[in-house]
Amino acid sequence: MNEEKGNISIHTQNIFPIIKKWLYSDRDIFVRELISNGCDAISKLNRLAAIGEAKVSDDTKYSVKVKFNKDKKTLKFIDNGIGMTSEEVKKYINQVAFSGAEDFIAKYKDKMDESNQIIGHFGLGFYSAFMVSDTVEIETLSYIDGSEAVKWICSGGTEYEMSGSDKSERGTTITLYLNEESAEFLNEYKLREIIQKHCSFLPIEIYLEDENPKEDESAKDKENKNEDKPLNDIHPLWMKNPKECTEEEYKQFYKDVFHDFKDPLFWIHLNVDYPFNLKGILYFPKLDHELNTIEGQIKLYNNQVFVADNIKEVIPEFLMLLKGVIDCADLPLNVSRSFLQNDRNVTKISKHISKKVADKLTELYKKERETYNNFWNDINMFIKYGCMKEEDFYDKVKDIIIFKNTEGVYVTLKEYLEANKEKHENKVFYVDNEKQQSQYIRMFKENGLEAIILDSKIDSHFINFLEMKESGVKFNRIDSDISDTLKDTDSKDENKEEIEKETKTLEDLFKNILNNDKIKVDVESLKSQDIPAVILLSEESRRMQQMNSMFPGMDTASMFQNEETLVLNRKNNLVKAILSKNNDESKKEDIKLIGEHIYDLAMMSHKQLDGEAMAKFISRSNRILTKLI
Ligand code: ADP
Ligand code: MG
């Protein structure tokens, strides 16, 4: 063909500096852009061949090769796809891309410095090569019979040169002459890493090759390279029919992609063609029990091209606690994130995903209740978080939220309320620290009462949420209140006056012993005789204290400091003894010891003693023991 020189039609003269600056945050992506253009070119040829529009020999092995040359400082992307005619180069490379990019930049320039953006990941495509190159060269031969090969060169300005080329094989070779700052991309490991990050599941085989290997490279090294093995998996599991995937495959895929050595609990294979195209696998990970936190990862793909991790605009936020891959061919991923939020498809997809998750959980609950119970520890945080984040999700799963009770049995809220409605209607007693509250738990058990265990971090928020949702239901920590069931109702004959007198005596005594005027003292007949006293703190006060500790700035602490009530059990022998010997001067010291100890013991099953209180407790214990001899 004739030589041709010309100017790229574009108004913005300084588009390259903009591209360079803009995309700088993630320079690696040029690799993905050029590889995916090669894959696109092959897929297009494939489609044409399938409808008889292109002749391709049967033994064609399609691939995209990436070749680096340390001496020449070049990086080549070679495909045997559809190629371009000179007209196409003019149309697709010279004009469209630039004008497209220009519009694009005009539209989104305010958002350019958003970190971790999708903008720039797609759309600029080919021109991302200039982020790392001084000069870019295209050599291409179209599949159309009789086409002439074309060579296109551009050195980063708006000028290009086009001429004929002696390329004899169909397809396109893009050669990047890397600039000084981009020498890092001539490293095999670096390239391999980038390709594996972005192109692991592209549908066309990708190979990496050193064009000019050093001679001293040992033979063993070469063997390890495995040059005939592609770097990617062209048939990722999520693209397969769920019926054809085995449990082993799901587990292996999970390990390969998320590098988690633990097996996942279970998974959901998404496979929808209509009304939108959505494929993917969501895994419920096994939690790290020590940390008790979930750190998920959802990888988003567009037709097997990796786009980004954890894009909250597409995936319901609470699903980020899971691990998985989602492939959406229908999303306009070449636009900005704020654009995605308004896309109707996005809303539909996100709804669909949470529905699928709710369905799967419900199915497990109904068909494999035992397994579901066993998983609960690992999945409860996810479900609770999901409920608080998404109304719809809550409505779908509210009946399958379970609670472990102090007997180790899992019950739903409904079941709990139903079973206990005679004893305490609409009231749910809970334990948030089994060890610390063991005294109360024992008391509850002895009296046939049931409490549930809510000991994960999210629970204090979740019970607030449930109280809002399930009107009338109140959650009370086990030490907030003495249920009537704990009281000895047989002592009907109790003399009110006598109790009042005792209460007064004990109140004065304990105020004196503890040197605390403000302490509230109450006297009750408890069924569990061996418990001298318990400390109660109303649920409201405790929640206020809790809130206060979260916002240390507001000094409400002093307001709630003395909300605790010391409830003494008049059925208990020690308490009885104190009462009867109260006036005996010779017992004064012993009574003081006992009183202080009763208080500390009650306190200990309510909350942790502070350092000073603990030291006093220990020294007093020693004194008491000494008295025994
Ligand atoms: P996009 O891929 O989003 O269309 P690009 O800037 O990456 O944008 O590419 C612009 C156009 O150039 C492509 O649509 C395609 O027509 C053409 N093109 C780029 N690379 C190749 C290639 N390797 N083989 C054939 N055509 C290509
Ligand atoms: Mg492209």
Short mmCIF file of C-alpha atoms and ligand atoms in Angstrom, two decimals, residues 37 41 44 79 82-84 92-93 124-126 172, ligand 1:
data_model
loop_
_atom_site.label_atom_id
_atom_site.label_comp_id
_atom_site.label_asym_id
_atom_site.label_seq_id
_atom_site.Cartn_x
_atom_site.Cartn_y
_atom_site.Cartn_z
CA ASN A 37 -8.10 -6.92 22.88
CA ALA A 41 -10.06 -10.32 18.19
CA LYS A 44 -14.70 -12.23 16.84
CA ASP A 79 -2.76 -12.71 18.67
CA ILE A 82 -9.39 -11.18 13.26
CA GLY A 83 -6.70 -8.56 12.45
CA MET A 84 -7.43 -5.15 10.97
CA TYR A 92 -10.78 2.05 15.30
CA ILE A 93 -7.38 3.26 16.27
CA LEU A 124 -9.42 3.56 26.81
CA GLY A 125 -8.18 0.10 26.09
CA PHE A 126 -5.55 0.25 23.46
CA THR A 172 -2.22 -8.51 15.27
P1 ADP B 1 -12.36 -1.53 23.02
O1 ADP B 1 -11.61 -2.81 23.14
O2 ADP B 1 -13.09 -1.19 24.30
O3 ADP B 1 -13.23 -1.45 21.82
P2 ADP B 1 -9.78 -0.48 22.56
O4 ADP B 1 -9.20 0.89 22.63
O5 ADP B 1 -9.14 -1.51 23.40
O6 ADP B 1 -11.31 -0.34 22.89
O7 ADP B 1 -9.73 -0.97 21.06
C1 ADP B 1 -10.32 -0.19 20.04
C2 ADP B 1 -10.63 -1.03 18.84
O8 ADP B 1 -9.42 -1.37 18.15
C3 ADP B 1 -11.25 -2.37 19.15
O9 ADP B 1 -12.63 -2.25 19.29
C4 ADP B 1 -10.87 -3.18 17.92
O10 ADP B 1 -11.77 -2.92 16.85
C5 ADP B 1 -9.54 -2.63 17.55
N1 ADP B 1 -8.47 -3.49 18.07
C6 ADP B 1 -7.70 -3.25 19.13
N2 ADP B 1 -6.82 -4.26 19.33
C7 ADP B 1 -7.05 -5.18 18.36
C8 ADP B 1 -6.50 -6.46 18.02
N3 ADP B 1 -5.52 -7.00 18.76
N4 ADP B 1 -7.00 -7.09 16.95
C9 ADP B 1 -8.00 -6.55 16.22
N5 ADP B 1 -8.57 -5.37 16.49
C10 ADP B 1 -8.12 -4.67 17.55
#
